[in-house]
Short mmCIF file of C-alpha atoms in Angstrom, two decimals:
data_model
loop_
_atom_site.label_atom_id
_atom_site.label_comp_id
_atom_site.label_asym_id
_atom_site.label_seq_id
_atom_site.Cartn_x
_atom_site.Cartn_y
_atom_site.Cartn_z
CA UNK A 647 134.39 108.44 119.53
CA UNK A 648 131.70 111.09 119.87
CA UNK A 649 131.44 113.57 117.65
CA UNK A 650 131.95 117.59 118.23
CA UNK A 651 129.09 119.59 119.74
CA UNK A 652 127.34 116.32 121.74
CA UNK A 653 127.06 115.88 125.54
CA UNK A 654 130.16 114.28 126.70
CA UNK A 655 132.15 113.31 129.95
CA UNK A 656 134.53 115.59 130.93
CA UNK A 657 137.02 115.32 134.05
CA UNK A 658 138.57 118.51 134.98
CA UNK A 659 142.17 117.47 136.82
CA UNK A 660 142.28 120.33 139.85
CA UNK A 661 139.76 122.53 141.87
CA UNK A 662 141.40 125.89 142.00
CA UNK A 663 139.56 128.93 140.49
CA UNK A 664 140.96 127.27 137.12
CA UNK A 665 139.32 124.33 137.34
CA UNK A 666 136.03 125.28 139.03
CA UNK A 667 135.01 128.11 136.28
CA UNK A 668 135.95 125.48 133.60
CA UNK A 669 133.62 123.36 135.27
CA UNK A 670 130.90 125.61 135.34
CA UNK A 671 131.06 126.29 131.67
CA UNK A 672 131.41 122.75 130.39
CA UNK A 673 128.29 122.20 132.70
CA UNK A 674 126.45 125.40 131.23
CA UNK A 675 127.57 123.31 127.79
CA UNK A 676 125.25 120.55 128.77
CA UNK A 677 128.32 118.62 129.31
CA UNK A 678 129.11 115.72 132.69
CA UNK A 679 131.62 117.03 134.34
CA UNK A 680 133.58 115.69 136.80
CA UNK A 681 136.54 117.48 139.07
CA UNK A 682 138.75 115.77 140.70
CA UNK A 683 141.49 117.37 143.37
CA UNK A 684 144.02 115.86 146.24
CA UNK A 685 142.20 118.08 148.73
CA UNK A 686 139.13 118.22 150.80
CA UNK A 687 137.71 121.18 148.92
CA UNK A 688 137.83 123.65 146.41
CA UNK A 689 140.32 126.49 146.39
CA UNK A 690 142.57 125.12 148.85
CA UNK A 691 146.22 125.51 147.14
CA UNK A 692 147.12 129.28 145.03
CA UNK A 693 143.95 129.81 145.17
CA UNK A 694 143.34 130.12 148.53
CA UNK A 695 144.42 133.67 149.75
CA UNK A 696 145.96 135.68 146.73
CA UNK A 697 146.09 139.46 146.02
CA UNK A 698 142.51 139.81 145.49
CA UNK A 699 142.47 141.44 142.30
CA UNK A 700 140.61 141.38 139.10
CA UNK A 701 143.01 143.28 137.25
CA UNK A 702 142.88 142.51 132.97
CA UNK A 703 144.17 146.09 132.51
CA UNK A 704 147.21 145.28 135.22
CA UNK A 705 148.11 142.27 132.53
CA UNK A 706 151.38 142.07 131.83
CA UNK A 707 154.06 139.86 131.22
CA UNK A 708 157.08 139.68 133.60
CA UNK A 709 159.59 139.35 131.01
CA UNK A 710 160.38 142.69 130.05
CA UNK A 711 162.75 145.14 128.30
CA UNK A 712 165.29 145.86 131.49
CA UNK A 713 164.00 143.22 133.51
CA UNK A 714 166.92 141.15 133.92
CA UNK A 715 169.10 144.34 135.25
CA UNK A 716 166.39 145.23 137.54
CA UNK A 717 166.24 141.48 138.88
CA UNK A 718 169.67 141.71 139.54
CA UNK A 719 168.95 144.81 142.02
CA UNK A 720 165.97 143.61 143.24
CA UNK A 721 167.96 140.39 144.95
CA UNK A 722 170.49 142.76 146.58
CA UNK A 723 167.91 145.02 148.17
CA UNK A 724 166.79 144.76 151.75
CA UNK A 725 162.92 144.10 150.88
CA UNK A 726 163.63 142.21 147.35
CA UNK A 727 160.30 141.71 145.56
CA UNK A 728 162.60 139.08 143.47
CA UNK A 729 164.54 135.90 145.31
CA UNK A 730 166.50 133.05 143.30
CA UNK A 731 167.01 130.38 145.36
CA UNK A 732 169.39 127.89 142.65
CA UNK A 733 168.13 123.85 143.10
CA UNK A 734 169.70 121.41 140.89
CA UNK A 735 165.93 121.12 138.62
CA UNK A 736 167.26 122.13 135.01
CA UNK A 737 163.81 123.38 134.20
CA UNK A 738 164.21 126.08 136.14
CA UNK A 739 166.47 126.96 134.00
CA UNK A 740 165.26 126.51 131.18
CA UNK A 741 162.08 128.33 131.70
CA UNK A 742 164.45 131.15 132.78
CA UNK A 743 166.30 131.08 129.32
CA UNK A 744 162.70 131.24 127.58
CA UNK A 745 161.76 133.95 130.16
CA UNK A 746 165.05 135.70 129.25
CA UNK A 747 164.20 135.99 125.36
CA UNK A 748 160.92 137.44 125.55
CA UNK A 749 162.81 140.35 127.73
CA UNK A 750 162.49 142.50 124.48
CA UNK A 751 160.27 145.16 122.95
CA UNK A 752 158.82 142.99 120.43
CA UNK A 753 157.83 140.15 122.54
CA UNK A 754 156.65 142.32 125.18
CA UNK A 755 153.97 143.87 123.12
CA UNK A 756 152.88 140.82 121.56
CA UNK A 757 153.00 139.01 124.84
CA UNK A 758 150.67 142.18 126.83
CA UNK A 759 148.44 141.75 123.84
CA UNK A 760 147.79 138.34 124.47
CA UNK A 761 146.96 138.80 127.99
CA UNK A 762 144.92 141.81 127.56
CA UNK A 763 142.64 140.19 125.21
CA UNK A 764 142.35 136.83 127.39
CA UNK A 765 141.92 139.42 130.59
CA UNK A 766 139.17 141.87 128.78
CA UNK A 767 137.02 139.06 127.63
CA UNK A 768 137.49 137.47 131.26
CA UNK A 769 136.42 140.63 132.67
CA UNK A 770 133.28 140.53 130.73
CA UNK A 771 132.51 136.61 131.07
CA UNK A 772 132.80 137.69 135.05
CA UNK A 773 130.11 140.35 135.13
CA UNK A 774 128.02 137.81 133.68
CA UNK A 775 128.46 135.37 135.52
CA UNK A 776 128.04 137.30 138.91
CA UNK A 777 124.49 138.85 137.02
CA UNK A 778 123.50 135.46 136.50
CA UNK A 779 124.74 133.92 139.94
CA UNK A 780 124.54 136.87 142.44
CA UNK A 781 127.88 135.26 144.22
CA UNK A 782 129.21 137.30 147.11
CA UNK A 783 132.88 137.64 147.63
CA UNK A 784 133.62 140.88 149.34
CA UNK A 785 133.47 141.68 145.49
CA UNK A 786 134.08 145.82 144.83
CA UNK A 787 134.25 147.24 141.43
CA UNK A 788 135.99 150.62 141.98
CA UNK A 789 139.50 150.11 139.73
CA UNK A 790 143.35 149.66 140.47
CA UNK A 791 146.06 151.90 141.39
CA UNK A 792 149.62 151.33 140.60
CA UNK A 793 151.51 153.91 142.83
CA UNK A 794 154.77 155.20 141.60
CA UNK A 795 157.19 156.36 144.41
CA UNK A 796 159.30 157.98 141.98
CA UNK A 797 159.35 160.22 138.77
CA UNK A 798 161.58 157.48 137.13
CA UNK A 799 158.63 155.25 137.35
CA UNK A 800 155.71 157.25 136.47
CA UNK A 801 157.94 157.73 132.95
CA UNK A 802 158.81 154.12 132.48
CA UNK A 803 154.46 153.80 132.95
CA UNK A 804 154.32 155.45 129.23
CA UNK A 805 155.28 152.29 127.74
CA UNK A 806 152.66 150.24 129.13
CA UNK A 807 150.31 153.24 128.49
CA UNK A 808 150.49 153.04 124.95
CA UNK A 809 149.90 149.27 124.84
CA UNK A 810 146.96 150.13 126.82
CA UNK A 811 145.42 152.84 124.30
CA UNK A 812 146.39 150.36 121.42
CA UNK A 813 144.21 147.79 123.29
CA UNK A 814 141.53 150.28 123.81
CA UNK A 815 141.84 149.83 127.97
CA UNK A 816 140.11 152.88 129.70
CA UNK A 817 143.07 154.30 132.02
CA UNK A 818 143.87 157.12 133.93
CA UNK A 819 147.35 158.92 135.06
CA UNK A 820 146.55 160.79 137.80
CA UNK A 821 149.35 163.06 140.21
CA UNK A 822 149.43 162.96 143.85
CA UNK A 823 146.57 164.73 144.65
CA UNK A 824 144.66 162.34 141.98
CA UNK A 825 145.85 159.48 143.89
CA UNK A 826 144.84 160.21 146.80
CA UNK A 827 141.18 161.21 145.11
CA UNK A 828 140.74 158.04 144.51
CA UNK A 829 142.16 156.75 148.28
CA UNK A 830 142.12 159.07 150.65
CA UNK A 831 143.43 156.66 153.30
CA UNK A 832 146.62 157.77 151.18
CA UNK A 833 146.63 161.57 152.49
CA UNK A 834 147.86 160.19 155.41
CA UNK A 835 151.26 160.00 153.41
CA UNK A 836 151.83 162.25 150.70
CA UNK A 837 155.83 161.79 150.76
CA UNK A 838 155.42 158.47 150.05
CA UNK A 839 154.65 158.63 146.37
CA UNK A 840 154.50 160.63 143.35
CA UNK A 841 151.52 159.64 140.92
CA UNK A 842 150.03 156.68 139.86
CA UNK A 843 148.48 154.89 136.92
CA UNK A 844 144.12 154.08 137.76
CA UNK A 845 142.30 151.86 136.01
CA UNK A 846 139.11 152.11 136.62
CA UNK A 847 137.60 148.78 134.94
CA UNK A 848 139.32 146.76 137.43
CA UNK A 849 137.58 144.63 140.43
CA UNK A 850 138.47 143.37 143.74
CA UNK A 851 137.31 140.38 146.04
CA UNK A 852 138.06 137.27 147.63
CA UNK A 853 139.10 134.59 145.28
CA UNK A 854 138.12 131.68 148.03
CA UNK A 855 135.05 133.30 148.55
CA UNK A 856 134.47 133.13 144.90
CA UNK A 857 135.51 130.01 143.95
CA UNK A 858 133.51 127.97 146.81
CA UNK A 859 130.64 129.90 145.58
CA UNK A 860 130.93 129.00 142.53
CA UNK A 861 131.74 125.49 143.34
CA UNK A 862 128.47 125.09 144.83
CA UNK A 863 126.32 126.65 142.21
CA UNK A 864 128.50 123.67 139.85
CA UNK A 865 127.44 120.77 142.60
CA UNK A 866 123.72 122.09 142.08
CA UNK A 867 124.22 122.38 138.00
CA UNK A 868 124.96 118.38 138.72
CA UNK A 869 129.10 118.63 138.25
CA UNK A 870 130.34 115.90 140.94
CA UNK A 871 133.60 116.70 142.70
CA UNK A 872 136.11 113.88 143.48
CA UNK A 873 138.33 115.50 146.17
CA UNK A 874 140.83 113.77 148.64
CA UNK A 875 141.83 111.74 145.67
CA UNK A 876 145.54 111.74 144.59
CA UNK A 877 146.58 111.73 140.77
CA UNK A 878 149.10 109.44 140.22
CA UNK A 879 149.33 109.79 136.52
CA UNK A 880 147.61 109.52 132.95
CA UNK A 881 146.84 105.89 131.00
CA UNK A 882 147.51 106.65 126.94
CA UNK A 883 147.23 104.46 124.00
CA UNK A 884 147.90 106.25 120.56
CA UNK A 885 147.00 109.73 120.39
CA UNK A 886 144.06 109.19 122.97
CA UNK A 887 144.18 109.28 126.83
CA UNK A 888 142.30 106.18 128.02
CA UNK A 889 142.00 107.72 132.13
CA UNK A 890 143.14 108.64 134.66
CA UNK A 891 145.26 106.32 137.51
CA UNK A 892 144.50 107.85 141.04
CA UNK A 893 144.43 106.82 144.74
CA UNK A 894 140.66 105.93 144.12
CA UNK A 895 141.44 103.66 141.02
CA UNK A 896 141.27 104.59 136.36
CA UNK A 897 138.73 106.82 136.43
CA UNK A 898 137.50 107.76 132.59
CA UNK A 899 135.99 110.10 130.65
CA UNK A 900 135.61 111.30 126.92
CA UNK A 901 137.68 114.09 127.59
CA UNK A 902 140.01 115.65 130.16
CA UNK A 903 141.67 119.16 131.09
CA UNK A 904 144.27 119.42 132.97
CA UNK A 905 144.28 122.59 135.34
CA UNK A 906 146.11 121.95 138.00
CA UNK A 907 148.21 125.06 138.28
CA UNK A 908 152.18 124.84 138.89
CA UNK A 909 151.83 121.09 138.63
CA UNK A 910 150.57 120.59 135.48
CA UNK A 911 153.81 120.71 134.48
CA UNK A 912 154.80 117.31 135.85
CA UNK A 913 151.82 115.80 134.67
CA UNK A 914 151.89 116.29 131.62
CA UNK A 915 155.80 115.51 131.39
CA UNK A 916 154.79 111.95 131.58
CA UNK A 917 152.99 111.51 128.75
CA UNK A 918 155.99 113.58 126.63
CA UNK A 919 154.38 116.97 126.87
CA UNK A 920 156.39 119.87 127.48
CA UNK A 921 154.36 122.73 128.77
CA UNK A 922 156.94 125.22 130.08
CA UNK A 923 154.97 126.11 133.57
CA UNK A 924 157.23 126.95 136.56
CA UNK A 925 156.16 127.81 139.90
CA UNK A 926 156.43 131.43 141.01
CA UNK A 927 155.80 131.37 144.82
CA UNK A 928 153.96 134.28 146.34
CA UNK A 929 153.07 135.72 149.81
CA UNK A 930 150.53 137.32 151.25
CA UNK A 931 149.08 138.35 154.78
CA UNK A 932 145.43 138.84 155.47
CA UNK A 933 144.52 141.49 158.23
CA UNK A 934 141.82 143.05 160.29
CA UNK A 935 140.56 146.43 159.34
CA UNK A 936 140.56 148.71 162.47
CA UNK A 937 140.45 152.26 160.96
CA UNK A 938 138.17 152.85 157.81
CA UNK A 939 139.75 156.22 157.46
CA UNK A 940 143.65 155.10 156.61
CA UNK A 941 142.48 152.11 154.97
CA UNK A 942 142.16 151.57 150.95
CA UNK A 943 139.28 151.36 149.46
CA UNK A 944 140.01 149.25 146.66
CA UNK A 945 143.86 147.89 145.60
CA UNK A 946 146.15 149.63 145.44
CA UNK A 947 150.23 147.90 143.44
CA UNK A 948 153.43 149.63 145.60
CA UNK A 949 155.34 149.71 142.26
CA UNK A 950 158.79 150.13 143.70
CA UNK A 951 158.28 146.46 146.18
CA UNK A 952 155.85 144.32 143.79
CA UNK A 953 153.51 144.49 146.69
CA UNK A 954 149.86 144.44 146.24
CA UNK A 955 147.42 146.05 148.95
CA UNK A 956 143.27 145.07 148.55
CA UNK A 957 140.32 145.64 150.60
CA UNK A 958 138.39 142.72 151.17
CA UNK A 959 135.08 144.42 153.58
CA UNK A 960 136.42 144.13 156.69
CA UNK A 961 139.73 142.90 156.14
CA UNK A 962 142.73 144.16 153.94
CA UNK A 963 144.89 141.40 152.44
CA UNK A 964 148.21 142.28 151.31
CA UNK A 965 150.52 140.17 148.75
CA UNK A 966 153.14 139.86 145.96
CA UNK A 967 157.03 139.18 146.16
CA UNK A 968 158.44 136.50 144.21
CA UNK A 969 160.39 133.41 144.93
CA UNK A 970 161.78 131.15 142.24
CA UNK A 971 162.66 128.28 144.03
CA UNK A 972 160.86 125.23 143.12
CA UNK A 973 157.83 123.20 144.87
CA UNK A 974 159.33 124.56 148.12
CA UNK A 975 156.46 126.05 150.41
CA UNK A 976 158.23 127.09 153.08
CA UNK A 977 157.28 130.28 154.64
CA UNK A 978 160.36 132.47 156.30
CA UNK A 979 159.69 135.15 158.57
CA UNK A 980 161.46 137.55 156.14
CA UNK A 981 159.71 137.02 153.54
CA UNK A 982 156.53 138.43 155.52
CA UNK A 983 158.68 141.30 156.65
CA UNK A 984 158.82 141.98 152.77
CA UNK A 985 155.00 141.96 152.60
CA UNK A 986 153.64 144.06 155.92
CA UNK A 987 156.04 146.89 154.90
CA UNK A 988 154.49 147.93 152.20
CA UNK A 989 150.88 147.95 153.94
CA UNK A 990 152.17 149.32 157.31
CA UNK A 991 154.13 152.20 154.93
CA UNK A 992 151.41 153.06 152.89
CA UNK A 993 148.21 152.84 154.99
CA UNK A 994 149.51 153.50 158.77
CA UNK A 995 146.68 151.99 161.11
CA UNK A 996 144.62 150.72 158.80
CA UNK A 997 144.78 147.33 159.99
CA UNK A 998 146.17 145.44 162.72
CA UNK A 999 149.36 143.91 162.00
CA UNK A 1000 149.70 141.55 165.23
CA UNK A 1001 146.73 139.55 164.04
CA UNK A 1002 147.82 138.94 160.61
CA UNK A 1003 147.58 135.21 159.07
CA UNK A 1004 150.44 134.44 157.00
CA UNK A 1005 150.39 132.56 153.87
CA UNK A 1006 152.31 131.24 150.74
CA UNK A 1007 151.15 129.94 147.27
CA UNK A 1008 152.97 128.86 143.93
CA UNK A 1009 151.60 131.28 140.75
CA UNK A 1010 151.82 128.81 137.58
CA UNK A 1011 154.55 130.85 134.92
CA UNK A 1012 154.80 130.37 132.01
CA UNK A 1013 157.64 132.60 130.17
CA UNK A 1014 155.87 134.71 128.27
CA UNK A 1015 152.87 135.59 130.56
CA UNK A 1016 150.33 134.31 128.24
CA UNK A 1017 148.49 131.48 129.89
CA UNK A 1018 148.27 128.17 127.93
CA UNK A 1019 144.63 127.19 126.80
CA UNK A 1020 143.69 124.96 123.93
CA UNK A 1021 144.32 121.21 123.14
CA UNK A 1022 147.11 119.09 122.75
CA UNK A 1023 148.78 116.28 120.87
CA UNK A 1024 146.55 113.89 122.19
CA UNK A 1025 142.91 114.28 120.77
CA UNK A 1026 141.06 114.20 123.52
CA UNK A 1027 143.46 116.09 125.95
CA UNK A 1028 142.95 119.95 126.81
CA UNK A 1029 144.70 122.27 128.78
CA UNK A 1030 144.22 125.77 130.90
CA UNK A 1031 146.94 126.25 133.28
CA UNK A 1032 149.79 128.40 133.32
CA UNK A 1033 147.91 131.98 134.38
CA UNK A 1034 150.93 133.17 136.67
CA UNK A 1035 149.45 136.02 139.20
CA UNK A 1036 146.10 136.27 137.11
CA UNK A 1037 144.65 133.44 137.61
CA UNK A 1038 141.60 135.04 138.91
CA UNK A 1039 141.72 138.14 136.79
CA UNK A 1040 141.80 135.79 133.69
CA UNK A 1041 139.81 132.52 135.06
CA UNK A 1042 136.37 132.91 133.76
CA UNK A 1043 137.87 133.83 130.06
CA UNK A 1044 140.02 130.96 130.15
CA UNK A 1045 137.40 128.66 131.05
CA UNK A 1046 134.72 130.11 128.89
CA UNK A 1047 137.43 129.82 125.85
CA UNK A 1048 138.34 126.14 127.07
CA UNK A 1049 134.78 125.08 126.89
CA UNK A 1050 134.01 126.32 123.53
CA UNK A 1051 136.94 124.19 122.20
CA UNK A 1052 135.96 121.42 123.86
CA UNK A 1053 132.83 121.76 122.80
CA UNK A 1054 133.32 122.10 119.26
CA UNK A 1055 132.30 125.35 119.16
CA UNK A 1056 134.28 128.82 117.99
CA UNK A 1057 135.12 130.91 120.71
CA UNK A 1058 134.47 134.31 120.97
CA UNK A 1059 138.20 135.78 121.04
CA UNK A 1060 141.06 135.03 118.55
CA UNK A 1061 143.18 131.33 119.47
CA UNK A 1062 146.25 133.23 118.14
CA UNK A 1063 149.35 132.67 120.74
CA UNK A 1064 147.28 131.05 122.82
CA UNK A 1065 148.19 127.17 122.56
CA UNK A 1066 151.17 125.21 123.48
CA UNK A 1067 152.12 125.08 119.92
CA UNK A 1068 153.17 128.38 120.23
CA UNK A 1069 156.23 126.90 122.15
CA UNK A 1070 156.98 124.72 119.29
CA UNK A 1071 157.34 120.66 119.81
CA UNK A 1072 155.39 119.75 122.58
CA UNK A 1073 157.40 116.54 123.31
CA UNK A 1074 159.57 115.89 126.05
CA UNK A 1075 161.34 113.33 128.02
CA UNK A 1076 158.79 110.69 129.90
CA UNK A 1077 159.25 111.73 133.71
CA UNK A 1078 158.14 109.99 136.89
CA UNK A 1079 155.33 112.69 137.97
CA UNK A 1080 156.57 114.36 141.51
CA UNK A 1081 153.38 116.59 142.04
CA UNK A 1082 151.19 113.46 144.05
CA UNK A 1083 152.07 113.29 147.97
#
């Protein structure tokens, strides 16, 4: 066994923005690092054509004091940012009994913390990296604006505000005029909302963009990635994983890290690892910009529809709504409906609606919000999955974190909360995997 702090191998399972900053850092490390991913290239799955935001002071955990009321009246509305479709999978419900008891004050604000700190640090780690890099993504750096529709919401906003001062996030409440400061395409609609919540540390871009970019800057710091290979499982003896058993035969390595979004999940259930990470599906419609003056200049969250609106140059891509139903990506026509309302509502003409692209992607949940990074009961066995909707925001944290554990080394922000042991026995009953195919 090789001790802490040497080169090693490392094999990073998945090539979503997850994986690919991980294996950028391990590689920075001095590490060998391999990826290896069912598809023909990076980014290709969630993260492929999300929101577009860098958001660490938008971090926040779903589960929420009042949440499970407002579910319940999100389903019956006409655009519901929230749909339960029931399957007979009990860990769908029993992520949404762990989801359900961190729907309280205390857990929330522990929770937020958590994120915030992983989300700050990421924020940072990401400046540096594009300093160092000079990657091009459609990248702007001009802040976020969660627009309140009503009064109701700008109060229930003082919550979150306080978290935010306690976390020492820069923020600013602004009223309608101070909304549409910040995007004038908005004067176009004054009725439509009341105030809004900016914060002005947070970034925009094109998560593909980035995440091809970086894979190629990886290739050239000599990180080989194994795509169109299927992973059919993980060989154990002991408290040590021997390799990996894929379409291309055991491949090996000193260590391995498992980021493979909403399916590392069923991975890891068979080797008796229960990481509670539940796919959260998402839409999202990408559009031509045809009028620069009604168009946003940054993002911009519709609080009352979940709905997230982002310039991206010469496009605007628009996304949110979620869907608990399983590994089901199937895209209904409503569930677009859901998604250009918000954009064709809010910024009129900005973009051509006709020519949209349509497209659907599974956010990795866990219950509490917090992603899981950190090690496991096997020595040699790491994981960083479970980011939810900030997998972008909180990718080049994560992986920086990852790779100082790996490594040996300490990392630069706290481990509190931030492991699967916070979740208790990580056992669980052997399953056949279901994510290959």
């Amino acid at each position: 066994m090789r001790e802490e702090g040497q080169t090693m191998k490392v094999m990073i399972l998945g090539s979503g923005v997850i994986g690919v900053t991980s294996a950028w850092y391990l590689a920075k490390a001095g590490h060998e690092v391999t990826v290896v991913d069912r598809q023909p290239e990076a980014a290709l799955e969630t993260s492929f054509a999300n929101a577009g935001q860098v958001s660490p002071g938008y971090s926040a955990p779903w589960a929420a004091p009042g949440v499970p009321l407002k579910a319940i009246k999100w389903m019956m509305q006409d655009l519901a940012p929230l749909r339960l479709s029931p399957t007979t999978d009990p860990s769908m419900y029993s992520w949404l009994f762990k989801m359900l008891m961190n729907c309280n004050e205390k857990s929330y604000r522990t929770n937020k913390a958590r994120m915030l700190r992983v989300a700050e640090y990421s924020r940072d780690c990401l400046k540096n990296l594009r300093d160092e890099l000079s990657l091009d993504y459609d990248q702007r750096t001009q802040g976020t604006l969660q627009l309140f529709r009503t009064q109701k919401q700008v109060d229930a906003s003082l919550s979150d505000i306080a978290i935010l001062e306690e976390c020492g996030v820069t923020y600013e409440a602004l009223d309608r005029d101070g909304c549409m400061k910040v995007e004038p395409g908005l004067r176009h609609v004054p009725s439509k909302f009341v105030g809004g919540l900016r914060l002005p540390g947070d970034e925009t871009g094109d998560c593909f963009k980035f995440t091809q970019a970086l894979a190629k800057a990886c290739e050239e710091a000599g990180v080989v990635f194994q795509y169109d290979t299927e992973i059919d499982g993980l060989l154990t003896t002991g408290d040590r994983i021997d390799g990996v058993r894929t379409s291309e035969g055991l491949l090996t390595a000193d260590r391995y890290l498992v980021a493979m979004g909403s399916y590392s999940s069923l991975l890891l259930k068979t080797i008796g690892i229960n990481a509670p990470i539940y796919p959260v599906k998402g839409y999202s419609i990408t559009i031509p910009l045809v009028d620069e003056d009604k168009a946003p200049q940054s993002t911009v969250m519709d609080e009352t529809f979940k709905i997230a609106i982002t310039r991206l140059n010469d496009r605007i891509r628009v996304g949110g709504t979620a869907e608990i139903c399983g590994y089901n990506l199937k895209m209904p026509a409503d569930r677009q409906r859901n998604v250009n309302h918000s954009v064709s509502d809010l910024f009129p003409g900005a973009g051509d609606l006709s020519q949209a692209s349509f497209w659907t992607g599974l956010r990795p949940m866990t219950p509490d919000g917090t992603p899981i990074l950190g090690g496991s009961k096997f020595r040699n066995l790491f994981i960083n999955s479970g980011h939810g909707t900030l997998g972008w925001t909180m990718s080049t944290g994560s992986a920086k974190y990852i790779a100082d554990v790996i490594s040996g080394h300490k990392p630069e922000i706290s481990s509190e909360g931030l492991g699967i042991d916070r979740y208790g026995s990580a056992r669980a009953p052997r399953l056949k995997a279901q994510y290959a195919g």
